[in-house]
PDB file of C-alpha atoms in Angstrom:
ATOM      1  CA  MET A 106     -18.456 -20.014  16.220  1.00 53.00           C
ATOM      2  CA  THR A 107     -15.942 -20.839  18.926  1.00 60.00           C
ATOM      3  CA  PRO A 108     -12.608 -22.074  17.599  1.00 61.00           C
ATOM      4  CA  VAL A 109     -11.602 -25.597  18.584  1.00 66.00           C
ATOM      5  CA  ALA A 110      -8.185 -26.683  19.877  1.00 70.00           C
ATOM      6  CA  THR A 111      -6.950 -23.083  20.061  1.00 78.00           C
ATOM      7  CA  PRO A 112      -3.604 -23.833  21.800  1.00 83.00           C
ATOM      8  CA  PHE A 113      -2.711 -26.554  19.309  1.00 88.00           C
ATOM      9  CA  PHE A 114      -3.348 -24.382  16.273  1.00 89.00           C
ATOM     10  CA  PHE A 115      -1.682 -21.376  17.867  1.00 90.00           C
ATOM     11  CA  TYR A 116       1.527 -23.275  18.526  1.00 92.00           C
ATOM     12  CA  LEU A 117       1.422 -25.004  15.128  1.00 93.00           C
ATOM     13  CA  LEU A 118       1.020 -21.717  13.259  1.00 94.00           C
ATOM     14  CA  ALA A 119       3.532 -19.951  15.486  1.00 94.00           C
ATOM     15  CA  ALA A 120       6.115 -22.681  14.868  1.00 95.00           C
ATOM     16  CA  THR A 121       5.464 -22.496  11.113  1.00 95.00           C
ATOM     17  CA  MET A 122       5.925 -18.748  11.228  1.00 94.00           C
ATOM     18  CA  LEU A 123       9.163 -18.857  13.193  1.00 94.00           C
ATOM     19  CA  VAL A 124      10.669 -21.648  11.088  1.00 95.00           C
ATOM     20  CA  GLY A 125       9.710 -19.704   7.966  1.00 94.00           C
ATOM     21  CA  GLY A 126      11.274 -16.546   9.382  1.00 94.00           C
ATOM     22  CA  VAL A 127      14.524 -18.340  10.223  1.00 94.00           C
ATOM     23  CA  MET A 128      14.605 -19.852   6.722  1.00 93.00           C
ATOM     24  CA  VAL A 129      14.113 -16.377   5.186  1.00 92.00           C
ATOM     25  CA  ILE A 130      17.204 -14.963   6.849  1.00 91.00           C
ATOM     26  CA  THR A 131      19.456 -18.020   6.491  1.00 90.00           C
ATOM     27  CA  ARG A 132      18.906 -19.393   2.964  1.00 88.00           C
ATOM     28  CA  LYS A 133      21.535 -18.748   0.338  1.00 86.00           C
ATOM     29  CA  ASN A 134      19.141 -18.838  -2.605  1.00 88.00           C
ATOM     30  CA  ALA A 135      16.776 -15.863  -2.663  1.00 88.00           C
ATOM     31  CA  VAL A 136      14.014 -17.968  -4.246  1.00 90.00           C
ATOM     32  CA  HIS A 137      14.077 -20.290  -1.238  1.00 92.00           C
ATOM     33  CA  SER A 138      13.864 -17.251   1.030  1.00 92.00           C
ATOM     34  CA  ALA A 139      10.825 -16.020  -0.894  1.00 92.00           C
ATOM     35  CA  LEU A 140       9.087 -19.398  -0.580  1.00 93.00           C
ATOM     36  CA  ALA A 141       9.836 -19.497   3.166  1.00 94.00           C
ATOM     37  CA  LEU A 142       8.419 -15.988   3.452  1.00 94.00           C
ATOM     38  CA  ILE A 143       5.206 -17.111   1.724  1.00 93.00           C
ATOM     39  CA  THR A 144       4.930 -19.966   4.252  1.00 94.00           C
ATOM     40  CA  ALA A 145       5.388 -17.588   7.174  1.00 94.00           C
ATOM     41  CA  LEU A 146       2.854 -15.118   5.794  1.00 94.00           C
ATOM     42  CA  LEU A 147       0.226 -17.814   5.173  1.00 94.00           C
ATOM     43  CA  ALA A 148       0.679 -19.066   8.746  1.00 94.00           C
ATOM     44  CA  GLN A 149       0.211 -15.495   9.890  1.00 94.00           C
ATOM     45  CA  ALA A 150      -3.043 -15.315   7.931  1.00 94.00           C
ATOM     46  CA  GLY A 151      -4.157 -18.360   9.942  1.00 93.00           C
ATOM     47  CA  LEU A 152      -3.319 -16.525  13.152  1.00 92.00           C
ATOM     48  CA  TYR A 153      -5.423 -13.576  11.964  1.00 92.00           C
ATOM     49  CA  LEU A 154      -8.326 -15.972  11.485  1.00 89.00           C
ATOM     50  CA  MET A 155      -7.823 -17.186  15.061  1.00 87.00           C
ATOM     51  CA  LEU A 156      -7.908 -13.555  16.203  1.00 86.00           C
ATOM     52  CA  TYR A 157     -11.270 -13.075  14.453  1.00 85.00           C
ATOM     53  CA  ALA A 158      -9.896 -10.844  11.737  1.00 87.00           C
ATOM     54  CA  PRO A 159     -11.076 -12.619   8.566  1.00 89.00           C
ATOM     55  CA  PHE A 160     -10.852  -9.507   6.412  1.00 90.00           C
ATOM     56  CA  VAL A 161      -7.231  -8.838   7.364  1.00 92.00           C
ATOM     57  CA  ALA A 162      -6.476 -12.541   6.816  1.00 93.00           C
ATOM     58  CA  GLY A 163      -7.939 -12.357   3.295  1.00 92.00           C
ATOM     59  CA  VAL A 164      -6.028  -9.171   2.528  1.00 92.00           C
ATOM     60  CA  GLN A 165      -2.873 -10.825   3.825  1.00 92.00           C
ATOM     61  CA  ILE A 166      -3.241 -13.800   1.506  1.00 93.00           C
ATOM     62  CA  ILE A 167      -4.294 -11.823  -1.562  1.00 93.00           C
ATOM     63  CA  LEU A 168      -1.806  -9.010  -1.160  1.00 90.00           C
ATOM     64  CA  TYR A 169       1.246 -10.785   0.230  1.00 87.00           C
ATOM     65  CA  ALA A 170       1.086 -14.301  -1.160  1.00 83.00           C
ATOM     66  CA  GLY A 171      -0.589 -13.129  -4.364  1.00 86.00           C
ATOM     67  CA  GLY A 172       0.944  -9.733  -4.987  1.00 88.00           C
ATOM     68  CA  ILE A 173       4.107  -8.839  -3.168  1.00 90.00           C
ATOM     69  CA  MET A 174       5.669 -12.293  -3.366  1.00 90.00           C
ATOM     70  CA  VAL A 175       5.063 -12.493  -7.119  1.00 91.00           C
ATOM     71  CA  LEU A 176       6.786  -9.119  -7.393  1.00 90.00           C
ATOM     72  CA  PHE A 177       9.737 -10.453  -5.397  1.00 91.00           C
ATOM     73  CA  LEU A 178       9.984 -13.584  -7.523  1.00 91.00           C
ATOM     74  CA  PHE A 179       9.865 -11.544 -10.741  1.00 90.00           C
ATOM     75  CA  VAL A 180      12.673  -9.311  -9.511  1.00 89.00           C
ATOM     76  CA  ILE A 181      14.724 -12.360  -8.469  1.00 89.00           C
ATOM     77  CA  MET A 182      14.286 -13.623 -12.017  1.00 88.00           C
ATOM     78  CA  LEU A 183      15.431 -10.286 -13.456  1.00 85.00           C
ATOM     79  CA  ILE A 184      18.642 -10.119 -11.462  1.00 83.00           C
ATOM     80  CA  SER A 185      21.341 -12.732 -11.918  1.00 71.00           C
ATOM     81  CA  ILE A 186      21.238 -15.101  -9.004  1.00 73.00           C
ATOM     82  CA  GLU A 187      24.275 -17.275  -9.666  1.00 74.00           C
ATOM     83  CA  ARG A 188      26.894 -14.719  -8.775  1.00 74.00           C
ATOM     84  CA  THR A 189      25.120 -13.753  -5.581  1.00 74.00           C
ATOM     85  CA  MET A 190      25.003 -17.352  -4.429  1.00 74.00           C
ATOM     86  CA  LYS A 191      28.767 -17.725  -4.765  1.00 75.00           C
ATOM     87  CA  GLU A 192      29.439 -14.673  -2.619  1.00 75.00           C
ATOM     88  CA  ARG A 193      29.645 -14.434   1.142  1.00 76.00           C
ATOM     89  CA  GLN A 194      26.084 -14.205   2.474  1.00 74.00           C
ATOM     90  CA  PHE A 195      26.576 -12.337   5.732  1.00 79.00           C
ATOM     91  CA  ASN A 196      28.348  -9.023   6.104  1.00 76.00           C
ATOM     92  CA  LYS A 197      31.150  -8.122   8.475  1.00 78.00           C
ATOM     93  CA  GLN A 198      28.816  -6.633  11.078  1.00 80.00           C
ATOM     94  CA  TRP A 199      27.012  -9.888  11.774  1.00 82.00           C
ATOM     95  CA  LEU A 200      28.354 -10.073  15.338  1.00 86.00           C
ATOM     96  CA  ILE A 201      27.304  -6.485  16.096  1.00 87.00           C
ATOM     97  CA  GLY A 202      23.957  -7.207  14.444  1.00 85.00           C
ATOM     98  CA  MET A 203      23.383 -10.232  16.663  1.00 87.00           C
ATOM     99  CA  VAL A 204      24.339  -8.222  19.765  1.00 90.00           C
ATOM    100  CA  ALA A 205      21.959  -5.420  18.773  1.00 88.00           C
ATOM    101  CA  ALA A 206      19.140  -7.921  18.153  1.00 88.00           C
ATOM    102  CA  ALA A 207      19.837  -9.618  21.499  1.00 90.00           C
ATOM    103  CA  ALA A 208      19.687  -6.242  23.238  1.00 91.00           C
ATOM    104  CA  LEU A 209      16.368  -5.506  21.541  1.00 90.00           C
ATOM    105  CA  GLY A 210      15.080  -8.932  22.593  1.00 90.00           C
ATOM    106  CA  GLY A 211      16.149  -8.255  26.179  1.00 90.00           C
ATOM    107  CA  LEU A 212      14.254  -4.980  26.001  1.00 89.00           C
ATOM    108  CA  PHE A 213      11.128  -6.798  24.797  1.00 87.00           C
ATOM    109  CA  ILE A 214      11.430  -9.347  27.625  1.00 86.00           C
ATOM    110  CA  ALA A 215      11.933  -6.568  30.174  1.00 85.00           C
ATOM    111  CA  VAL A 216       8.872  -4.673  28.927  1.00 84.00           C
ATOM    112  CA  TYR A 217       6.625  -7.732  28.695  1.00 81.00           C
ATOM    113  CA  THR A 218       7.484  -8.909  32.218  1.00 80.00           C
ATOM    114  CA  THR A 219       7.125  -5.451  33.776  1.00 77.00           C
ATOM    115  CA  THR A 220       4.406  -5.150  36.369  1.00 71.00           C
ATOM    116  CA  THR A 221       2.990  -1.929  37.757  1.00 69.00           C
ATOM    117  CA  LYS A 222       1.203  -2.223  41.104  1.00 69.00           C
ATOM    118  CA  GLY A 223       1.168  -5.991  40.778  1.00 65.00           C
ATOM    119  CA  ALA A 224      -0.563  -6.006  37.398  1.00 67.00           C
ATOM    120  CA  ALA A 225       1.220  -6.818  34.165  1.00 68.00           C
ATOM    121  CA  LEU A 226       1.818  -3.905  31.843  1.00 67.00           C
ATOM    122  CA  PHE A 227       0.411  -5.781  28.879  1.00 68.00           C
ATOM    123  CA  PRO A 228      -2.972  -7.478  29.033  1.00 63.00           C
ATOM    124  CA  GLU A 229      -2.937 -11.167  29.756  1.00 58.00           C
ATOM    125  CA  GLY A 230      -6.681 -11.611  29.999  1.00 57.00           C
ATOM    126  CA  ARG A 231      -8.131 -14.475  28.032  1.00 58.00           C
ATOM    127  CA  LEU A 232      -9.503 -13.418  24.698  1.00 58.00           C
ATOM    128  CA  THR A 233     -13.243 -13.634  24.341  1.00 60.00           C
ATOM    129  CA  TYR A 234     -14.894 -14.610  21.126  1.00 58.00           C
ATOM    130  CA  GLY A 235     -17.528 -12.380  19.627  1.00 55.00           C
ATOM    131  CA  GLU A 236     -19.765 -12.359  16.631  1.00 55.00           C
ATOM    132  CA  SER A 237     -18.162 -11.267  13.406  1.00 61.00           C
ATOM    133  CA  THR A 238     -19.545  -8.663  11.099  1.00 76.00           C
ATOM    134  CA  ASN A 239     -15.896  -7.940  10.690  1.00 79.00           C
ATOM    135  CA  THR A 240     -15.644  -6.727   7.100  1.00 83.00           C
ATOM    136  CA  GLN A 241     -18.641  -4.459   7.478  1.00 84.00           C
ATOM    137  CA  ASP A 242     -17.268  -2.966  10.688  1.00 83.00           C
ATOM    138  CA  ILE A 243     -13.887  -2.254   9.109  1.00 86.00           C
ATOM    139  CA  ALA A 244     -15.645  -0.697   6.119  1.00 86.00           C
ATOM    140  CA  SER A 245     -17.677   1.554   8.379  1.00 85.00           C
ATOM    141  CA  LEU A 246     -14.484   2.630  10.141  1.00 85.00           C
ATOM    142  CA  LEU A 247     -12.872   3.388   6.796  1.00 86.00           C
ATOM    143  CA  PHE A 248     -15.700   4.862   4.725  1.00 85.00           C
ATOM    144  CA  ASP A 249     -18.789   5.656   6.765  1.00 81.00           C
ATOM    145  CA  ARG A 250     -19.940   9.275   6.842  1.00 78.00           C
ATOM    146  CA  SER A 251     -20.569   9.434  10.584  1.00 78.00           C
ATOM    147  CA  THR A 252     -18.337   6.766  12.130  1.00 74.00           C
ATOM    148  CA  GLY A 253     -15.608   6.626   9.510  1.00 77.00           C
ATOM    149  CA  MET A 254     -12.736   8.217  11.343  1.00 85.00           C
ATOM    150  CA  TYR A 255     -10.097   6.882   8.952  1.00 89.00           C
ATOM    151  CA  MET A 256     -11.605   8.293   5.753  1.00 89.00           C
ATOM    152  CA  PHE A 257      -8.921  10.937   5.279  1.00 90.00           C
ATOM    153  CA  SER A 258      -6.160   8.413   6.042  1.00 90.00           C
ATOM    154  CA  PHE A 259      -7.698   6.103   3.464  1.00 90.00           C
ATOM    155  CA  GLU A 260      -7.523   8.827   0.817  1.00 91.00           C
ATOM    156  CA  ILE A 261      -3.901   9.511   1.755  1.00 93.00           C
ATOM    157  CA  ALA A 262      -3.157   5.789   1.456  1.00 93.00           C
ATOM    158  CA  SER A 263      -4.538   5.801  -2.097  1.00 93.00           C
ATOM    159  CA  LEU A 264      -2.321   8.788  -2.878  1.00 95.00           C
ATOM    160  CA  LEU A 265       0.634   6.884  -1.410  1.00 94.00           C
ATOM    161  CA  LEU A 266      -0.076   3.952  -3.696  1.00 94.00           C
ATOM    162  CA  LEU A 267      -0.223   6.309  -6.703  1.00 95.00           C
ATOM    163  CA  VAL A 268       3.150   7.758  -5.722  1.00 94.00           C
ATOM    164  CA  ALA A 269       4.529   4.229  -5.319  1.00 93.00           C
ATOM    165  CA  ILE A 270       3.328   3.221  -8.789  1.00 92.00           C
ATOM    166  CA  ILE A 271       4.889   6.283 -10.392  1.00 93.00           C
ATOM    167  CA  GLY A 272       8.064   5.815  -8.355  1.00 91.00           C
ATOM    168  CA  ALA A 273       8.414   2.173  -9.331  1.00 89.00           C
ATOM    169  CA  VAL A 274       7.925   2.963 -13.019  1.00 89.00           C
ATOM    170  CA  VAL A 275      10.418   5.849 -12.914  1.00 89.00           C
ATOM    171  CA  MET A 276      13.001   3.804 -11.009  1.00 85.00           C
ATOM    172  CA  SER A 277      12.925   0.844 -13.336  1.00 81.00           C
ATOM    173  CA  LYS A 278      12.885   2.850 -16.593  1.00 82.00           C
ATOM    174  CA  LYS A 279      16.079   2.610 -18.560  1.00 76.00           C
ATOM    175  CA  ARG A 280      16.285   6.284 -19.489  1.00 72.00           C
ATOM    176  CA  ILE A 281      14.356   8.896 -17.590  1.00 61.00           C
TER     177      ILE A 281
ATOM    178  CA  MET B  88       1.667 -25.336  31.862  1.00 57.00           C
ATOM    179  CA  GLU B  89      -1.706 -23.807  32.549  1.00 64.00           C
ATOM    180  CA  SER B  90      -0.495 -20.430  31.327  1.00 66.00           C
ATOM    181  CA  MET B  91       0.909 -22.102  28.201  1.00 68.00           C
ATOM    182  CA  LEU B  92      -2.499 -23.474  27.250  1.00 72.00           C
ATOM    183  CA  HIS B  93      -4.487 -20.284  27.731  1.00 75.00           C
ATOM    184  CA  ILE B  94      -3.716 -18.358  24.587  1.00 78.00           C
ATOM    185  CA  THR B  95      -3.718 -14.705  25.614  1.00 79.00           C
ATOM    186  CA  THR B  96      -2.748 -11.442  24.010  1.00 83.00           C
ATOM    187  CA  LEU B  97       0.724 -11.797  25.503  1.00 84.00           C
ATOM    188  CA  HIS B  98       1.344 -14.977  23.503  1.00 86.00           C
ATOM    189  CA  TYR B  99       0.735 -13.069  20.294  1.00 90.00           C
ATOM    190  CA  LEU B 100       2.915 -10.195  21.482  1.00 89.00           C
ATOM    191  CA  VAL B 101       5.821 -12.557  22.231  1.00 90.00           C
ATOM    192  CA  LEU B 102       5.422 -14.195  18.817  1.00 92.00           C
ATOM    193  CA  GLY B 103       5.385 -10.758  17.179  1.00 93.00           C
ATOM    194  CA  ALA B 104       8.532  -9.784  19.088  1.00 92.00           C
ATOM    195  CA  ALA B 105      10.314 -12.977  17.969  1.00 93.00           C
ATOM    196  CA  LEU B 106       9.373 -12.327  14.342  1.00 94.00           C
ATOM    197  CA  PHE B 107      10.482  -8.704  14.659  1.00 94.00           C
ATOM    198  CA  LEU B 108      13.874  -9.833  15.977  1.00 93.00           C
ATOM    199  CA  LEU B 109      14.298 -12.278  13.082  1.00 93.00           C
ATOM    200  CA  GLY B 110      13.595  -9.414  10.702  1.00 93.00           C
ATOM    201  CA  VAL B 111      16.077  -7.134  12.470  1.00 92.00           C
ATOM    202  CA  ILE B 112      18.795  -9.801  12.314  1.00 92.00           C
ATOM    203  CA  GLY B 113      18.086 -10.253   8.608  1.00 91.00           C
ATOM    204  CA  VAL B 114      18.282  -6.522   7.878  1.00 91.00           C
ATOM    205  CA  LEU B 115      21.495  -6.075   9.854  1.00 90.00           C
ATOM    206  CA  THR B 116      23.448  -9.106   8.674  1.00 90.00           C
ATOM    207  CA  ARG B 117      22.458 -10.157   5.140  1.00 88.00           C
ATOM    208  CA  ARG B 118      24.267  -8.787   2.112  1.00 85.00           C
ATOM    209  CA  ASN B 119      21.653  -9.607  -0.531  1.00 87.00           C
ATOM    210  CA  VAL B 120      19.327  -6.639  -1.016  1.00 89.00           C
ATOM    211  CA  VAL B 121      16.374  -8.857  -1.957  1.00 90.00           C
ATOM    212  CA  ILE B 122      16.620 -10.714   1.348  1.00 91.00           C
ATOM    213  CA  VAL B 123      17.007  -7.427   3.231  1.00 92.00           C
ATOM    214  CA  LEU B 124      13.714  -6.289   1.674  1.00 93.00           C
ATOM    215  CA  MET B 125      12.095  -9.600   2.681  1.00 93.00           C
ATOM    216  CA  SER B 126      13.329  -9.058   6.240  1.00 94.00           C
ATOM    217  CA  ILE B 127      11.669  -5.654   6.220  1.00 94.00           C
ATOM    218  CA  GLU B 128       8.434  -7.414   5.233  1.00 93.00           C
ATOM    219  CA  LEU B 129       8.925  -9.707   8.238  1.00 94.00           C
ATOM    220  CA  ILE B 130       9.261  -6.676  10.520  1.00 95.00           C
ATOM    221  CA  LEU B 131       6.106  -5.068   9.125  1.00 95.00           C
ATOM    222  CA  ASN B 132       4.215  -8.337   9.588  1.00 94.00           C
ATOM    223  CA  ALA B 133       5.323  -8.600  13.210  1.00 95.00           C
ATOM    224  CA  VAL B 134       3.863  -5.141  13.785  1.00 95.00           C
ATOM    225  CA  ASN B 135       0.652  -6.215  12.045  1.00 94.00           C
ATOM    226  CA  LEU B 136       0.349  -9.246  14.302  1.00 94.00           C
ATOM    227  CA  ASN B 137       0.634  -7.016  17.371  1.00 93.00           C
ATOM    228  CA  LEU B 138      -1.970  -4.610  15.991  1.00 94.00           C
ATOM    229  CA  VAL B 139      -4.503  -7.353  15.278  1.00 92.00           C
ATOM    230  CA  ALA B 140      -3.884  -9.017  18.657  1.00 90.00           C
ATOM    231  CA  PHE B 141      -4.506  -5.735  20.465  1.00 88.00           C
ATOM    232  CA  SER B 142      -7.592  -5.164  18.339  1.00 88.00           C
ATOM    233  CA  ARG B 143      -8.895  -8.570  19.488  1.00 85.00           C
ATOM    234  CA  TYR B 144      -8.123  -7.698  23.105  1.00 84.00           C
ATOM    235  CA  TRP B 145      -9.822  -4.331  22.776  1.00 83.00           C
ATOM    236  CA  GLN B 146     -12.948  -5.951  21.352  1.00 81.00           C
ATOM    237  CA  SER B 147     -13.288  -7.960  24.571  1.00 77.00           C
ATOM    238  CA  ARG B 148     -13.269  -4.783  26.680  1.00 75.00           C
ATOM    239  CA  PRO B 149     -16.535  -3.135  27.816  1.00 74.00           C
ATOM    240  CA  VAL B 150     -18.163  -0.661  25.454  1.00 75.00           C
ATOM    241  CA  ASN B 151     -18.058   2.249  27.904  1.00 76.00           C
ATOM    242  CA  MET B 152     -14.265   1.963  27.948  1.00 74.00           C
ATOM    243  CA  GLY B 153     -14.104   2.360  24.181  1.00 72.00           C
ATOM    244  CA  GLY B 154     -14.130  -1.358  23.467  1.00 72.00           C
ATOM    245  CA  GLY B 155     -16.885  -3.535  22.125  1.00 72.00           C
ATOM    246  CA  PRO B 156     -17.301  -5.662  19.011  1.00 71.00           C
ATOM    247  CA  SER B 157     -16.904  -2.731  16.620  1.00 74.00           C
ATOM    248  CA  ALA B 158     -13.634  -1.438  18.117  1.00 80.00           C
ATOM    249  CA  LEU B 159     -11.567  -2.529  15.144  1.00 85.00           C
ATOM    250  CA  HIS B 160      -9.011   0.265  15.039  1.00 88.00           C
ATOM    251  CA  GLY B 161      -6.120  -2.178  15.205  1.00 90.00           C
ATOM    252  CA  GLN B 162      -7.373  -4.012  12.141  1.00 91.00           C
ATOM    253  CA  ALA B 163      -7.861  -0.748  10.241  1.00 91.00           C
ATOM    254  CA  PHE B 164      -4.276   0.161  11.141  1.00 93.00           C
ATOM    255  CA  ALA B 165      -3.142  -3.263   9.948  1.00 93.00           C
ATOM    256  CA  ILE B 166      -4.749  -2.538   6.564  1.00 92.00           C
ATOM    257  CA  PHE B 167      -2.811   0.715   6.358  1.00 94.00           C
ATOM    258  CA  VAL B 168       0.438  -1.040   7.300  1.00 94.00           C
ATOM    259  CA  ILE B 169      -0.174  -3.614   4.547  1.00 93.00           C
ATOM    260  CA  THR B 170      -0.709  -0.733   2.097  1.00 93.00           C
ATOM    261  CA  ASP B 171       2.599   0.766   3.185  1.00 93.00           C
ATOM    262  CA  ALA B 172       4.317  -2.596   2.810  1.00 92.00           C
ATOM    263  CA  ALA B 173       3.045  -2.914  -0.751  1.00 92.00           C
ATOM    264  CA  ALA B 174       4.222   0.598  -1.634  1.00 93.00           C
ATOM    265  CA  GLU B 175       7.589  -0.043   0.011  1.00 92.00           C
ATOM    266  CA  ALA B 176       8.088  -3.324  -1.831  1.00 91.00           C
ATOM    267  CA  ALA B 177       7.228  -1.751  -5.204  1.00 91.00           C
ATOM    268  CA  VAL B 178       9.546   1.237  -4.786  1.00 92.00           C
ATOM    269  CA  GLY B 179      12.303  -0.808  -3.127  1.00 91.00           C
ATOM    270  CA  LEU B 180      12.355  -3.384  -5.894  1.00 90.00           C
ATOM    271  CA  GLY B 181      12.305  -0.587  -8.479  1.00 90.00           C
ATOM    272  CA  ILE B 182      15.375   0.942  -6.840  1.00 89.00           C
ATOM    273  CA  LEU B 183      16.948  -2.517  -6.747  1.00 89.00           C
ATOM    274  CA  ILE B 184      16.464  -2.973 -10.492  1.00 88.00           C
ATOM    275  CA  ALA B 185      17.957   0.467 -11.186  1.00 87.00           C
ATOM    276  CA  PHE B 186      20.900  -0.397  -8.943  1.00 86.00           C
ATOM    277  CA  PHE B 187      21.413  -3.773 -10.577  1.00 87.00           C
ATOM    278  CA  ARG B 188      21.427  -2.116 -13.991  1.00 86.00           C
ATOM    279  CA  ASN B 189      24.214   0.232 -12.895  1.00 83.00           C
ATOM    280  CA  LYS B 190      26.432  -2.074 -10.848  1.00 81.00           C
ATOM    281  CA  GLU B 191      25.552  -5.614 -11.975  1.00 81.00           C
ATOM    282  CA  THR B 192      25.266  -6.734  -8.358  1.00 80.00           C
ATOM    283  CA  VAL B 193      22.682  -6.898  -5.578  1.00 81.00           C
ATOM    284  CA  ASN B 194      25.247  -6.811  -2.803  1.00 83.00           C
ATOM    285  CA  VAL B 195      24.295  -4.202  -0.220  1.00 82.00           C
ATOM    286  CA  ASP B 196      27.957  -3.582   0.679  1.00 81.00           C
ATOM    287  CA  GLU B 197      28.548  -2.152  -2.776  1.00 81.00           C
ATOM    288  CA  VAL B 198      25.824   0.471  -2.446  1.00 80.00           C
ATOM    289  CA  ASN B 199      28.257   3.279  -1.711  1.00 81.00           C
ATOM    290  CA  LEU B 200      27.605   5.947  -4.347  1.00 78.00           C
ATOM    291  CA  LEU B 201      26.526   8.463  -1.715  1.00 80.00           C
ATOM    292  CA  LYS B 202      29.335   7.579   0.676  1.00 78.00           C
ATOM    293  CA  TRP B 203      32.244  10.007   0.996  1.00 70.00           C
TER     294      TRP B 203
END
């Protein structure tokens, strides 16, 4: 199925994402930041759908909007928010931080506009739209006996999650 | 105008770069640890967007160059990055709760126990 009105939806979702990102780093109340982050992440899931990555889009919604953001909101409830809101929100290095970010942005612009032998360094070719057996293909990359080249990495990722669970429990225990 | 309306890989890369910069500004300038962690999530998501965009581009390449419809390495990497983000959020928020219990604050400027 060919997507319709691709430029319109791209710019709509991109604008939602950027506005959400700006809200995350400027709001005083951490709950508002979390809600803005959910907005940005849902818009990003829409962009994944436009890039023909439905499985990653589903994982994004379930894991970020459903999992990580709930974790953030629970932690915001556990810590006292009133005192934080009365304090200064930006630290003393904000000017240096902006300069560093501007330098990084200049680097990105320089890299993305670089051309070697007349051709752009990064591909500009129009994306083509293919059939999607997307979830199955990702599964065969992750698990399949012959083509699954990320099987070992997958096992390591499960180990990493185990370590994260144990670490989170140990960190938030009152007495270890 | 014509190049604005043809959505290419570069559009996604520029969007990812903008989101990455927002995350970097958040990490460098905010004092609230919770918002610093959210900015780190923004950075990881910018990387994910680049990975999926390149995966899409690579799928449109010919098969004999390693492309083709089943060249989904970028998406597999994106899954791993999401796994890392989940682990990072869990451990980071655990550390945050331990810190809040000790100091009664979430201000990143007061995290100076290891400073000498």
